[in-house]
PDB file of C-alpha atoms in Angstrom:
ATOM      1  CA  MET A 355      10.660 -33.463  55.344  1.00 65.00           C
ATOM      2  CA  THR A 356      11.617 -30.639  52.747  1.00 86.00           C
ATOM      3  CA  ARG A 357       8.626 -30.748  50.483  1.00 96.00           C
ATOM      4  CA  TYR A 358       4.995 -31.434  50.378  1.00 98.00           C
ATOM      5  CA  ASP A 359       3.499 -33.622  47.581  1.00 97.00           C
ATOM      6  CA  SER A 360       0.213 -33.947  45.934  1.00 97.00           C
ATOM      7  CA  SER A 361      -1.246 -36.263  48.692  1.00 98.00           C
ATOM      8  CA  ASP A 362      -0.457 -33.739  51.308  1.00 98.00           C
ATOM      9  CA  LEU A 363      -2.154 -31.005  49.111  1.00 98.00           C
ATOM     10  CA  ARG A 364      -5.320 -33.159  48.776  1.00 98.00           C
ATOM     11  CA  ARG A 365      -5.353 -33.901  52.540  1.00 98.00           C
ATOM     12  CA  ALA A 366      -5.111 -30.060  53.328  1.00 98.00           C
ATOM     13  CA  ALA A 367      -7.564 -29.020  50.788  1.00 98.00           C
ATOM     14  CA  ALA A 368     -10.153 -31.688  51.879  1.00 98.00           C
ATOM     15  CA  ALA A 369      -9.945 -30.197  55.359  1.00 98.00           C
ATOM     16  CA  GLY A 370      -9.759 -26.568  54.253  1.00 98.00           C
ATOM     17  CA  LEU A 371     -12.875 -26.663  52.122  1.00 97.00           C
ATOM     18  CA  GLN A 372     -14.921 -27.540  55.194  1.00 98.00           C
ATOM     19  CA  ALA A 373     -14.420 -24.261  56.790  1.00 98.00           C
ATOM     20  CA  PRO A 374     -17.333 -21.703  57.246  1.00 97.00           C
ATOM     21  CA  SER A 375     -18.021 -18.980  54.713  1.00 98.00           C
ATOM     22  CA  MET A 376     -20.588 -16.443  54.224  1.00 97.00           C
ATOM     23  CA  TYR A 377     -23.583 -17.974  52.294  1.00 96.00           C
ATOM     24  CA  ASN A 378     -21.469 -21.046  51.962  1.00 96.00           C
ATOM     25  CA  SER A 379     -19.711 -19.280  49.106  1.00 97.00           C
ATOM     26  CA  GLN A 380     -16.558 -21.175  49.511  1.00 98.00           C
ATOM     27  CA  PRO A 381     -14.079 -18.508  48.229  1.00 98.00           C
ATOM     28  CA  TRP A 382     -10.907 -20.624  48.375  1.00 98.00           C
ATOM     29  CA  ALA A 383      -8.373 -22.535  46.213  1.00 98.00           C
ATOM     30  CA  PHE A 384      -5.333 -24.616  46.880  1.00 98.00           C
ATOM     31  CA  ARG A 385      -2.197 -25.388  44.983  1.00 98.00           C
ATOM     32  CA  LEU A 386       1.192 -27.077  45.330  1.00 98.00           C
ATOM     33  CA  ARG A 387       4.149 -25.007  44.303  1.00 97.00           C
ATOM     34  CA  ASP A 388       7.829 -25.566  45.019  1.00 96.00           C
ATOM     35  CA  GLY A 389       6.946 -28.093  47.709  1.00 97.00           C
ATOM     36  CA  ALA A 390       4.776 -25.774  49.632  1.00 98.00           C
ATOM     37  CA  ILE A 391       0.950 -25.817  49.841  1.00 98.00           C
ATOM     38  CA  GLU A 392      -0.585 -22.398  49.080  1.00 98.00           C
ATOM     39  CA  VAL A 393      -4.173 -21.140  49.898  1.00 98.00           C
ATOM     40  CA  LEU A 394      -5.584 -18.885  47.467  1.00 98.00           C
ATOM     41  CA  ALA A 395      -8.525 -16.528  47.283  1.00 98.00           C
ATOM     42  CA  ASP A 396     -11.060 -17.116  44.548  1.00 97.00           C
ATOM     43  CA  PRO A 397     -12.213 -13.671  43.560  1.00 96.00           C
ATOM     44  CA  GLY A 398     -15.063 -15.030  41.474  1.00 96.00           C
ATOM     45  CA  ARG A 399     -16.683 -16.265  44.735  1.00 97.00           C
ATOM     46  CA  GLN A 400     -16.448 -13.062  46.741  1.00 97.00           C
ATOM     47  CA  LEU A 401     -19.954 -11.671  47.420  1.00 97.00           C
ATOM     48  CA  THR A 402     -20.382  -8.437  45.456  1.00 97.00           C
ATOM     49  CA  VAL A 403     -22.797  -6.678  47.775  1.00 97.00           C
ATOM     50  CA  ALA A 404     -22.503  -8.433  51.123  1.00 97.00           C
ATOM     51  CA  ASP A 405     -18.755  -8.384  51.038  1.00 98.00           C
ATOM     52  CA  SER A 406     -17.471  -5.820  48.721  1.00 96.00           C
ATOM     53  CA  GLY A 407     -14.547  -5.085  50.924  1.00 97.00           C
ATOM     54  CA  GLY A 408     -13.527  -8.693  51.281  1.00 98.00           C
ATOM     55  CA  TRP A 409     -13.690  -9.008  54.910  1.00 98.00           C
ATOM     56  CA  ALA A 410     -15.975 -12.059  55.006  1.00 98.00           C
ATOM     57  CA  MET A 411     -13.842 -13.710  52.286  1.00 98.00           C
ATOM     58  CA  ARG A 412     -10.577 -13.200  54.509  1.00 98.00           C
ATOM     59  CA  LEU A 413     -12.296 -14.697  57.493  1.00 98.00           C
ATOM     60  CA  ALA A 414     -13.218 -17.796  55.607  1.00 98.00           C
ATOM     61  CA  LEU A 415      -9.787 -18.062  54.026  1.00 98.00           C
ATOM     62  CA  GLY A 416      -8.236 -17.833  57.459  1.00 98.00           C
ATOM     63  CA  ALA A 417     -10.639 -20.636  58.658  1.00 98.00           C
ATOM     64  CA  ALA A 418      -9.607 -22.660  55.642  1.00 98.00           C
ATOM     65  CA  THR A 419      -5.917 -22.106  56.483  1.00 98.00           C
ATOM     66  CA  PHE A 420      -6.416 -23.262  60.057  1.00 98.00           C
ATOM     67  CA  ASN A 421      -8.090 -26.491  58.790  1.00 98.00           C
ATOM     68  CA  ALA A 422      -5.398 -27.130  56.241  1.00 98.00           C
ATOM     69  CA  ARG A 423      -2.670 -26.630  59.100  1.00 98.00           C
ATOM     70  CA  LEU A 424      -4.618 -29.238  61.280  1.00 98.00           C
ATOM     71  CA  ALA A 425      -4.913 -31.734  58.655  1.00 98.00           C
ATOM     72  CA  LEU A 426      -1.192 -31.658  57.965  1.00 98.00           C
ATOM     73  CA  ALA A 427      -0.350 -31.700  61.778  1.00 98.00           C
ATOM     74  CA  TRP A 428      -2.678 -34.650  62.143  1.00 98.00           C
ATOM     75  CA  ALA A 429      -0.732 -36.577  59.382  1.00 98.00           C
ATOM     76  CA  GLY A 430       2.509 -35.911  61.258  1.00 97.00           C
ATOM     77  CA  THR A 431       3.698 -33.389  58.678  1.00 97.00           C
ATOM     78  CA  PRO A 432       2.984 -30.034  60.418  1.00 98.00           C
ATOM     79  CA  ALA A 433       3.436 -26.742  58.551  1.00 98.00           C
ATOM     80  CA  ASP A 434       5.100 -23.331  59.151  1.00 98.00           C
ATOM     81  CA  VAL A 435       2.498 -20.811  57.992  1.00 98.00           C
ATOM     82  CA  ARG A 436       3.227 -17.383  56.469  1.00 98.00           C
ATOM     83  CA  LEU A 437       0.077 -15.205  55.768  1.00 98.00           C
ATOM     84  CA  LEU A 438       0.113 -12.887  52.780  1.00 98.00           C
ATOM     85  CA  PRO A 439       3.651 -14.096  51.691  1.00 97.00           C
ATOM     86  CA  ASP A 440       3.907 -12.183  48.511  1.00 96.00           C
ATOM     87  CA  SER A 441       2.737  -8.596  48.074  1.00 94.00           C
ATOM     88  CA  THR A 442       2.863  -8.982  44.183  1.00 96.00           C
ATOM     89  CA  GLU A 443       0.131 -11.809  44.427  1.00 97.00           C
ATOM     90  CA  PRO A 444      -2.688 -10.294  46.162  1.00 96.00           C
ATOM     91  CA  ASP A 445      -4.816 -13.718  45.912  1.00 97.00           C
ATOM     92  CA  LEU A 446      -2.124 -15.579  47.589  1.00 98.00           C
ATOM     93  CA  ILE A 447      -3.386 -15.871  51.292  1.00 98.00           C
ATOM     94  CA  ALA A 448      -1.060 -18.349  52.807  1.00 98.00           C
ATOM     95  CA  ARG A 449       1.994 -20.537  52.159  1.00 98.00           C
ATOM     96  CA  LEU A 450       2.488 -23.542  54.222  1.00 98.00           C
ATOM     97  CA  THR A 451       5.860 -25.012  54.163  1.00 98.00           C
ATOM     98  CA  PRO A 452       6.978 -28.326  55.789  1.00 97.00           C
ATOM     99  CA  ALA A 453       8.251 -28.199  59.332  1.00 97.00           C
ATOM    100  CA  PRO A 454       9.955 -31.164  61.074  1.00 96.00           C
ATOM    101  CA  HIS A 455       8.106 -34.375  61.381  1.00 96.00           C
ATOM    102  CA  ARG A 456       6.354 -34.992  64.626  1.00 96.00           C
ATOM    103  CA  ALA A 457       3.492 -36.962  66.094  1.00 98.00           C
ATOM    104  CA  PRO A 458       0.288 -34.905  66.380  1.00 98.00           C
ATOM    105  CA  THR A 459      -0.651 -33.737  69.886  1.00 98.00           C
ATOM    106  CA  TYR A 460      -3.889 -34.858  71.591  1.00 98.00           C
ATOM    107  CA  PRO A 461      -5.633 -31.585  71.044  1.00 97.00           C
ATOM    108  CA  GLU A 462      -4.760 -31.616  67.292  1.00 98.00           C
ATOM    109  CA  ARG A 463      -6.294 -35.133  67.053  1.00 98.00           C
ATOM    110  CA  ASP A 464      -9.419 -33.970  68.734  1.00 98.00           C
ATOM    111  CA  LEU A 465      -9.801 -30.606  66.668  1.00 98.00           C
ATOM    112  CA  HIS A 466      -9.030 -32.597  63.517  1.00 98.00           C
ATOM    113  CA  ALA A 467     -11.779 -35.156  64.305  1.00 98.00           C
ATOM    114  CA  ALA A 468     -14.182 -32.273  64.865  1.00 97.00           C
ATOM    115  CA  ILE A 469     -13.701 -30.616  61.193  1.00 97.00           C
ATOM    116  CA  GLU A 470     -16.404 -32.831  59.650  1.00 95.00           C
ATOM    117  CA  ARG A 471     -18.790 -32.339  62.640  1.00 95.00           C
ATOM    118  CA  ARG A 472     -18.594 -28.530  62.746  1.00 96.00           C
ATOM    119  CA  TYR A 473     -21.284 -26.703  60.635  1.00 93.00           C
ATOM    120  CA  SER A 474     -23.685 -23.911  61.327  1.00 92.00           C
ATOM    121  CA  ASN A 475     -26.739 -25.081  63.407  1.00 91.00           C
ATOM    122  CA  ARG A 476     -29.332 -22.275  63.124  1.00 87.00           C
ATOM    123  CA  GLN A 477     -32.006 -24.140  65.182  1.00 86.00           C
ATOM    124  CA  PRO A 478     -32.737 -23.218  68.841  1.00 86.00           C
ATOM    125  CA  PHE A 479     -30.252 -24.427  71.449  1.00 89.00           C
ATOM    126  CA  TRP A 480     -31.281 -26.132  74.682  1.00 90.00           C
ATOM    127  CA  PRO A 481     -31.109 -24.007  77.942  1.00 89.00           C
ATOM    128  CA  ASP A 482     -28.261 -26.130  79.273  1.00 91.00           C
ATOM    129  CA  PRO A 483     -25.284 -23.662  80.168  1.00 93.00           C
ATOM    130  CA  VAL A 484     -21.983 -24.044  78.483  1.00 96.00           C
ATOM    131  CA  PRO A 485     -19.601 -25.323  81.111  1.00 96.00           C
ATOM    132  CA  ALA A 486     -16.982 -22.944  82.607  1.00 97.00           C
ATOM    133  CA  ASP A 487     -14.037 -25.047  81.459  1.00 97.00           C
ATOM    134  CA  VAL A 488     -15.329 -24.983  77.865  1.00 98.00           C
ATOM    135  CA  ARG A 489     -15.693 -21.245  78.018  1.00 98.00           C
ATOM    136  CA  VAL A 490     -12.110 -21.025  79.118  1.00 98.00           C
ATOM    137  CA  ARG A 491     -10.739 -23.349  76.469  1.00 98.00           C
ATOM    138  CA  MET A 492     -12.617 -21.289  73.617  1.00 98.00           C
ATOM    139  CA  ILE A 493     -11.172 -17.964  74.986  1.00 98.00           C
ATOM    140  CA  GLU A 494      -7.711 -19.555  75.033  1.00 98.00           C
ATOM    141  CA  ALA A 495      -8.224 -20.910  71.485  1.00 98.00           C
ATOM    142  CA  ALA A 496      -8.717 -17.327  70.196  1.00 98.00           C
ATOM    143  CA  ARG A 497      -5.736 -16.143  72.207  1.00 98.00           C
ATOM    144  CA  VAL A 498      -3.259 -18.503  70.736  1.00 98.00           C
ATOM    145  CA  GLU A 499      -4.150 -17.328  67.249  1.00 98.00           C
ATOM    146  CA  GLY A 500      -3.732 -13.590  68.130  1.00 98.00           C
ATOM    147  CA  ALA A 501      -7.240 -12.667  68.558  1.00 98.00           C
ATOM    148  CA  TRP A 502      -9.636 -12.140  71.594  1.00 98.00           C
ATOM    149  CA  LEU A 503     -13.015 -13.526  72.562  1.00 98.00           C
ATOM    150  CA  ASP A 504     -15.556 -11.908  74.783  1.00 98.00           C
ATOM    151  CA  LEU A 505     -18.312 -14.237  75.963  1.00 97.00           C
ATOM    152  CA  LEU A 506     -21.407 -11.998  76.778  1.00 95.00           C
ATOM    153  CA  VAL A 507     -22.760 -12.945  80.172  1.00 87.00           C
ATOM    154  CA  GLY A 508     -26.159 -11.651  81.653  1.00 86.00           C
ATOM    155  CA  MET A 509     -29.260 -10.130  80.144  1.00 88.00           C
ATOM    156  CA  THR A 510     -27.797  -6.540  80.262  1.00 90.00           C
ATOM    157  CA  ALA A 511     -24.939  -7.486  77.829  1.00 92.00           C
ATOM    158  CA  LEU A 512     -27.248  -9.685  75.646  1.00 92.00           C
ATOM    159  CA  THR A 513     -29.928  -7.114  75.496  1.00 93.00           C
ATOM    160  CA  GLY A 514     -27.465  -4.500  74.332  1.00 95.00           C
ATOM    161  CA  PHE A 515     -25.972  -6.815  71.691  1.00 96.00           C
ATOM    162  CA  SER A 516     -29.438  -7.825  70.557  1.00 94.00           C
ATOM    163  CA  GLU A 517     -30.420  -4.116  69.842  1.00 96.00           C
ATOM    164  CA  ILE A 518     -27.288  -3.541  67.894  1.00 97.00           C
ATOM    165  CA  ALA A 519     -27.749  -6.818  65.953  1.00 96.00           C
ATOM    166  CA  HIS A 520     -31.493  -6.047  65.056  1.00 95.00           C
ATOM    167  CA  SER A 521     -30.686  -2.685  64.079  1.00 97.00           C
ATOM    168  CA  ALA A 522     -27.990  -4.003  61.662  1.00 97.00           C
ATOM    169  CA  ASP A 523     -30.407  -6.541  60.389  1.00 96.00           C
ATOM    170  CA  ARG A 524     -33.045  -3.953  59.591  1.00 96.00           C
ATOM    171  CA  VAL A 525     -30.554  -1.929  57.619  1.00 97.00           C
ATOM    172  CA  LEU A 526     -29.698  -5.091  55.554  1.00 97.00           C
ATOM    173  CA  ARG A 527     -33.266  -6.077  55.084  1.00 95.00           C
ATOM    174  CA  ARG A 528     -34.096  -2.714  53.426  1.00 96.00           C
ATOM    175  CA  ASP A 529     -31.251  -3.068  50.961  1.00 97.00           C
ATOM    176  CA  ASN A 530     -32.773  -4.619  47.895  1.00 97.00           C
ATOM    177  CA  ARG A 531     -29.496  -5.423  46.233  1.00 97.00           C
ATOM    178  CA  TYR A 532     -28.347  -7.092  49.300  1.00 97.00           C
ATOM    179  CA  GLN A 533     -31.506  -9.094  49.629  1.00 95.00           C
ATOM    180  CA  SER A 534     -31.272 -10.141  45.888  1.00 95.00           C
ATOM    181  CA  GLU A 535     -27.861 -11.373  46.404  1.00 96.00           C
ATOM    182  CA  LEU A 536     -28.811 -13.433  49.418  1.00 94.00           C
ATOM    183  CA  ILE A 537     -31.697 -15.097  47.499  1.00 93.00           C
ATOM    184  CA  THR A 538     -29.235 -16.229  44.737  1.00 94.00           C
ATOM    185  CA  TRP A 539     -27.269 -18.361  47.432  1.00 94.00           C
ATOM    186  CA  THR A 540     -30.429 -19.660  49.176  1.00 90.00           C
ATOM    187  CA  ASP A 541     -31.973 -23.007  48.573  1.00 80.00           C
ATOM    188  CA  THR A 542     -30.535 -23.378  45.042  1.00 76.00           C
ATOM    189  CA  GLY A 543     -30.816 -26.959  44.787  1.00 79.00           C
ATOM    190  CA  SER A 544     -27.012 -27.117  44.344  1.00 81.00           C
ATOM    191  CA  GLU A 545     -25.187 -30.141  45.839  1.00 83.00           C
ATOM    192  CA  SER A 546     -22.037 -28.190  46.130  1.00 89.00           C
ATOM    193  CA  GLU A 547     -22.783 -24.572  47.443  1.00 91.00           C
ATOM    194  CA  GLY A 548     -25.163 -22.159  48.913  1.00 89.00           C
ATOM    195  CA  ILE A 549     -27.499 -22.719  51.980  1.00 89.00           C
ATOM    196  CA  PRO A 550     -30.293 -25.535  51.563  1.00 84.00           C
ATOM    197  CA  GLU A 551     -33.597 -25.019  53.254  1.00 75.00           C
ATOM    198  CA  LEU A 552     -32.881 -27.723  55.776  1.00 72.00           C
ATOM    199  CA  ALA A 553     -29.874 -25.968  57.040  1.00 66.00           C
ATOM    200  CA  ALA A 554     -31.663 -22.544  57.456  1.00 63.00           C
ATOM    201  CA  ALA A 555     -33.402 -21.155  60.561  1.00 63.00           C
ATOM    202  CA  THR A 556     -37.050 -20.980  60.582  1.00 61.00           C
ATOM    203  CA  VAL A 557     -38.630 -17.568  59.870  1.00 63.00           C
ATOM    204  CA  ALA A 558     -37.556 -14.990  62.311  1.00 58.00           C
ATOM    205  CA  GLU A 559     -40.110 -13.419  64.669  1.00 64.00           C
ATOM    206  CA  ALA A 560     -40.143 -10.028  66.101  1.00 62.00           C
ATOM    207  CA  HIS A 561     -39.536 -11.019  69.716  1.00 66.00           C
ATOM    208  CA  ASP A 562     -36.525 -13.193  68.902  1.00 77.00           C
ATOM    209  CA  LEU A 563     -33.401 -11.974  70.810  1.00 83.00           C
ATOM    210  CA  ILE A 564     -30.988 -12.849  67.929  1.00 86.00           C
ATOM    211  CA  PRO A 565     -31.890 -11.957  64.370  1.00 86.00           C
ATOM    212  CA  GLN A 566     -31.782 -14.818  61.865  1.00 80.00           C
ATOM    213  CA  ARG A 567     -31.151 -14.574  58.141  1.00 78.00           C
ATOM    214  CA  ASN A 568     -34.012 -15.317  55.712  1.00 66.00           C
ATOM    215  CA  PHE A 569     -32.448 -18.437  54.149  1.00 64.00           C
ATOM    216  CA  GLY A 570     -35.737 -20.274  53.999  1.00 59.00           C
ATOM    217  CA  GLY A 571     -39.465 -20.138  54.448  1.00 57.00           C
ATOM    218  CA  ARG A 572     -40.033 -22.694  57.148  1.00 57.00           C
ATOM    219  CA  ARG A 573     -42.327 -21.739  60.058  1.00 59.00           C
ATOM    220  CA  ARG A 574     -41.537 -22.844  63.581  1.00 52.00           C
ATOM    221  CA  ALA A 575     -43.988 -24.916  65.524  1.00 55.00           C
ATOM    222  CA  PRO A 576     -46.316 -22.818  67.664  1.00 52.00           C
ATOM    223  CA  GLY A 577     -44.868 -22.049  71.152  1.00 49.00           C
ATOM    224  CA  ARG A 578     -41.428 -22.725  69.925  1.00 50.00           C
ATOM    225  CA  ASP A 579     -39.177 -19.739  70.564  1.00 52.00           C
ATOM    226  CA  TYR A 580     -35.366 -19.339  70.079  1.00 62.00           C
ATOM    227  CA  GLU A 581     -33.152 -19.804  73.357  1.00 69.00           C
ATOM    228  CA  PRO A 582     -34.233 -16.729  75.665  1.00 71.00           C
ATOM    229  CA  GLU A 583     -30.486 -16.442  76.972  1.00 77.00           C
ATOM    230  CA  PRO A 584     -28.019 -17.791  74.466  1.00 84.00           C
ATOM    231  CA  LEU A 585     -24.249 -17.675  74.924  1.00 93.00           C
ATOM    232  CA  VAL A 586     -22.995 -15.140  72.529  1.00 97.00           C
ATOM    233  CA  GLY A 587     -19.312 -14.646  71.719  1.00 98.00           C
ATOM    234  CA  ILE A 588     -17.550 -11.647  69.922  1.00 98.00           C
ATOM    235  CA  LEU A 589     -14.318 -12.466  68.336  1.00 98.00           C
ATOM    236  CA  GLY A 590     -11.934  -9.578  67.613  1.00 98.00           C
ATOM    237  CA  THR A 591      -8.429  -8.517  66.711  1.00 98.00           C
ATOM    238  CA  ALA A 592      -6.116  -5.629  67.776  1.00 98.00           C
ATOM    239  CA  GLY A 593      -6.131  -4.293  64.265  1.00 98.00           C
ATOM    240  CA  ASP A 594      -8.259  -4.348  61.131  1.00 98.00           C
ATOM    241  CA  ARG A 595      -5.873  -4.856  58.401  1.00 98.00           C
ATOM    242  CA  LYS A 596      -6.239  -7.893  55.798  1.00 98.00           C
ATOM    243  CA  LEU A 597      -3.672  -9.682  57.935  1.00 98.00           C
ATOM    244  CA  ASP A 598      -5.809  -9.073  61.136  1.00 98.00           C
ATOM    245  CA  GLN A 599      -8.944 -10.370  59.366  1.00 98.00           C
ATOM    246  CA  LEU A 600      -6.923 -13.586  58.194  1.00 98.00           C
ATOM    247  CA  MET A 601      -5.858 -14.096  61.853  1.00 98.00           C
ATOM    248  CA  ALA A 602      -9.431 -13.668  62.908  1.00 98.00           C
ATOM    249  CA  GLY A 603     -10.416 -16.405  60.616  1.00 98.00           C
ATOM    250  CA  GLN A 604      -7.865 -18.794  61.989  1.00 98.00           C
ATOM    251  CA  ALA A 605      -8.975 -17.924  65.585  1.00 98.00           C
ATOM    252  CA  LEU A 606     -12.693 -18.283  64.587  1.00 98.00           C
ATOM    253  CA  GLN A 607     -12.131 -21.908  63.400  1.00 98.00           C
ATOM    254  CA  HIS A 608     -10.056 -22.842  66.355  1.00 98.00           C
ATOM    255  CA  VAL A 609     -12.790 -21.509  68.592  1.00 98.00           C
ATOM    256  CA  LEU A 610     -15.605 -23.328  66.679  1.00 98.00           C
ATOM    257  CA  LEU A 611     -13.664 -26.556  66.587  1.00 98.00           C
ATOM    258  CA  THR A 612     -12.996 -26.388  70.237  1.00 98.00           C
ATOM    259  CA  ALA A 613     -16.773 -25.942  70.808  1.00 97.00           C
ATOM    260  CA  THR A 614     -17.583 -28.746  68.476  1.00 97.00           C
ATOM    261  CA  ASP A 615     -15.077 -31.160  70.309  1.00 98.00           C
ATOM    262  CA  ALA A 616     -16.943 -30.290  73.483  1.00 97.00           C
ATOM    263  CA  GLY A 617     -20.335 -31.398  71.939  1.00 96.00           C
ATOM    264  CA  LEU A 618     -21.679 -27.831  71.220  1.00 96.00           C
ATOM    265  CA  ALA A 619     -23.376 -26.424  68.186  1.00 95.00           C
ATOM    266  CA  SER A 620     -22.820 -22.957  66.882  1.00 95.00           C
ATOM    267  CA  SER A 621     -23.970 -20.460  64.213  1.00 94.00           C
ATOM    268  CA  LEU A 622     -22.396 -17.087  63.110  1.00 96.00           C
ATOM    269  CA  ILE A 623     -23.959 -13.690  63.468  1.00 96.00           C
ATOM    270  CA  SER A 624     -22.361 -11.411  61.015  1.00 97.00           C
ATOM    271  CA  GLN A 625     -25.007  -8.573  60.616  1.00 97.00           C
ATOM    272  CA  PRO A 626     -23.307  -6.307  63.465  1.00 97.00           C
ATOM    273  CA  ILE A 627     -20.086  -6.502  61.561  1.00 98.00           C
ATOM    274  CA  GLU A 628     -21.481  -5.896  58.109  1.00 98.00           C
ATOM    275  CA  VAL A 629     -23.037  -2.539  58.979  1.00 98.00           C
ATOM    276  CA  PRO A 630     -20.306  -0.049  60.006  1.00 97.00           C
ATOM    277  CA  THR A 631     -22.212   2.057  62.462  1.00 98.00           C
ATOM    278  CA  ALA A 632     -23.474  -1.071  64.103  1.00 98.00           C
ATOM    279  CA  ARG A 633     -19.834  -2.302  64.310  1.00 98.00           C
ATOM    280  CA  ASP A 634     -18.717   0.747  65.802  1.00 97.00           C
ATOM    281  CA  GLN A 635     -21.620   0.617  68.450  1.00 97.00           C
ATOM    282  CA  LEU A 636     -20.515  -2.985  69.251  1.00 97.00           C
ATOM    283  CA  ARG A 637     -16.796  -2.113  69.547  1.00 97.00           C
ATOM    284  CA  ARG A 638     -17.772   0.746  72.050  1.00 96.00           C
ATOM    285  CA  SER A 639     -20.200  -1.503  74.017  1.00 96.00           C
ATOM    286  CA  LEU A 640     -17.364  -3.959  74.608  1.00 95.00           C
ATOM    287  CA  GLY A 641     -15.270  -1.307  76.302  1.00 93.00           C
ATOM    288  CA  ARG A 642     -11.912  -2.762  75.127  1.00 93.00           C
ATOM    289  CA  PRO A 643      -9.469  -1.732  72.378  1.00 93.00           C
ATOM    290  CA  GLY A 644      -9.534  -3.598  69.098  1.00 97.00           C
ATOM    291  CA  PHE A 645     -12.093  -4.501  66.325  1.00 98.00           C
ATOM    292  CA  PRO A 646     -14.890  -7.051  66.556  1.00 98.00           C
ATOM    293  CA  GLN A 647     -14.635  -9.387  63.610  1.00 98.00           C
ATOM    294  CA  ILE A 648     -17.559 -11.770  63.907  1.00 98.00           C
ATOM    295  CA  ALA A 649     -20.086 -12.840  66.549  1.00 98.00           C
ATOM    296  CA  PHE A 650     -21.501 -16.254  67.101  1.00 97.00           C
ATOM    297  CA  ARG A 651     -23.997 -18.133  69.279  1.00 95.00           C
ATOM    298  CA  VAL A 652     -22.925 -21.439  70.899  1.00 96.00           C
ATOM    299  CA  GLY A 653     -24.698 -24.015  72.902  1.00 94.00           C
ATOM    300  CA  PHE A 654     -26.066 -27.572  73.134  1.00 94.00           C
ATOM    301  CA  GLY A 655     -28.598 -28.588  70.632  1.00 89.00           C
ATOM    302  CA  GLN A 656     -30.273 -31.130  68.413  1.00 83.00           C
ATOM    303  CA  PRO A 657     -28.090 -32.337  65.402  1.00 80.00           C
ATOM    304  CA  GLY A 658     -28.412 -29.846  62.495  1.00 80.00           C
ATOM    305  CA  HIS A 659     -28.047 -30.050  58.817  1.00 83.00           C
ATOM    306  CA  PRO A 660     -24.701 -29.388  57.031  1.00 88.00           C
ATOM    307  CA  SER A 661     -24.483 -27.242  54.069  1.00 90.00           C
ATOM    308  CA  PRO A 662     -23.012 -28.905  50.838  1.00 93.00           C
ATOM    309  CA  ARG A 663     -19.291 -28.518  49.780  1.00 96.00           C
ATOM    310  CA  ARG A 664     -17.492 -28.743  46.542  1.00 96.00           C
ATOM    311  CA  GLY A 665     -15.290 -31.703  45.862  1.00 96.00           C
ATOM    312  CA  VAL A 666     -11.517 -31.551  46.402  1.00 97.00           C
ATOM    313  CA  ALA A 667     -10.813 -31.641  42.719  1.00 97.00           C
ATOM    314  CA  ASP A 668     -12.890 -28.439  42.296  1.00 97.00           C
ATOM    315  CA  VAL A 669     -10.628 -26.371  44.605  1.00 98.00           C
ATOM    316  CA  LEU A 670      -7.299 -27.355  43.346  1.00 98.00           C
ATOM    317  CA  VAL A 671      -5.351 -25.288  40.789  1.00 95.00           C
ATOM    318  CA  ARG A 672      -2.054 -25.534  39.014  1.00 83.00           C
TER     319      ARG A 672
END
């Protein structure tokens, strides 16, 4: 195969737009050019306050690129991927060119099937532990994408992370511009973007171990607390360039789909990354070189509520 066509483009875009993004802002577009599929940033969807530097947008675009790769491999038309292929076109994030035909591997089939089942579940998870073999698979999924994943084990590590996360959350809650922007993406009634109330967590309480964003006003039932000892993962990269953040996005999606395939739910925890001092505290607490790019919680739980997505036609450009 020497060229992709419009059907390949639609297949890649349909998978790509299922990737996670901050506030479900979906900052991506896809196009076909010279027989290659390209993933583009949509600057109009970059969050002005929460993501002024573009870090969260690049994570989302990396995740969308991984989904597109997976969809093409599933169809037997795998891609060679080049990130940031043209320095003169900064919004061009990735170019996917056809690789030789081959049948998809079993892991590719399983991960592809998990794309539509992966969404942020902000409800409490059950106390059942995540099996050791699944933890190993998640760590390996990050490694093959050029990233690292630390899973926090024990209350000492969790308590330290909790303090950093709550400190960052308090900083963001005191920022009126930040909170105003968050509100514009919350329960908007849109069928294509933003966070609907059903997909939000219940209102946070002071004793919660992990802070939750105020995406809705639902109160939890009396006596219902969030899990007392969740499994928290910190995903990071050796560097902190734009390229590293795109790699982190691909690694994040590989990890989340691996968890989804194992029957787990997950949700992202970005506050400790958004506040520079908290991020530096988190980096030092891990005791390893590199830069944390995102945190998440993972576990077994009740089915959640997916957030809406735009249609394929809405993300295709000429």
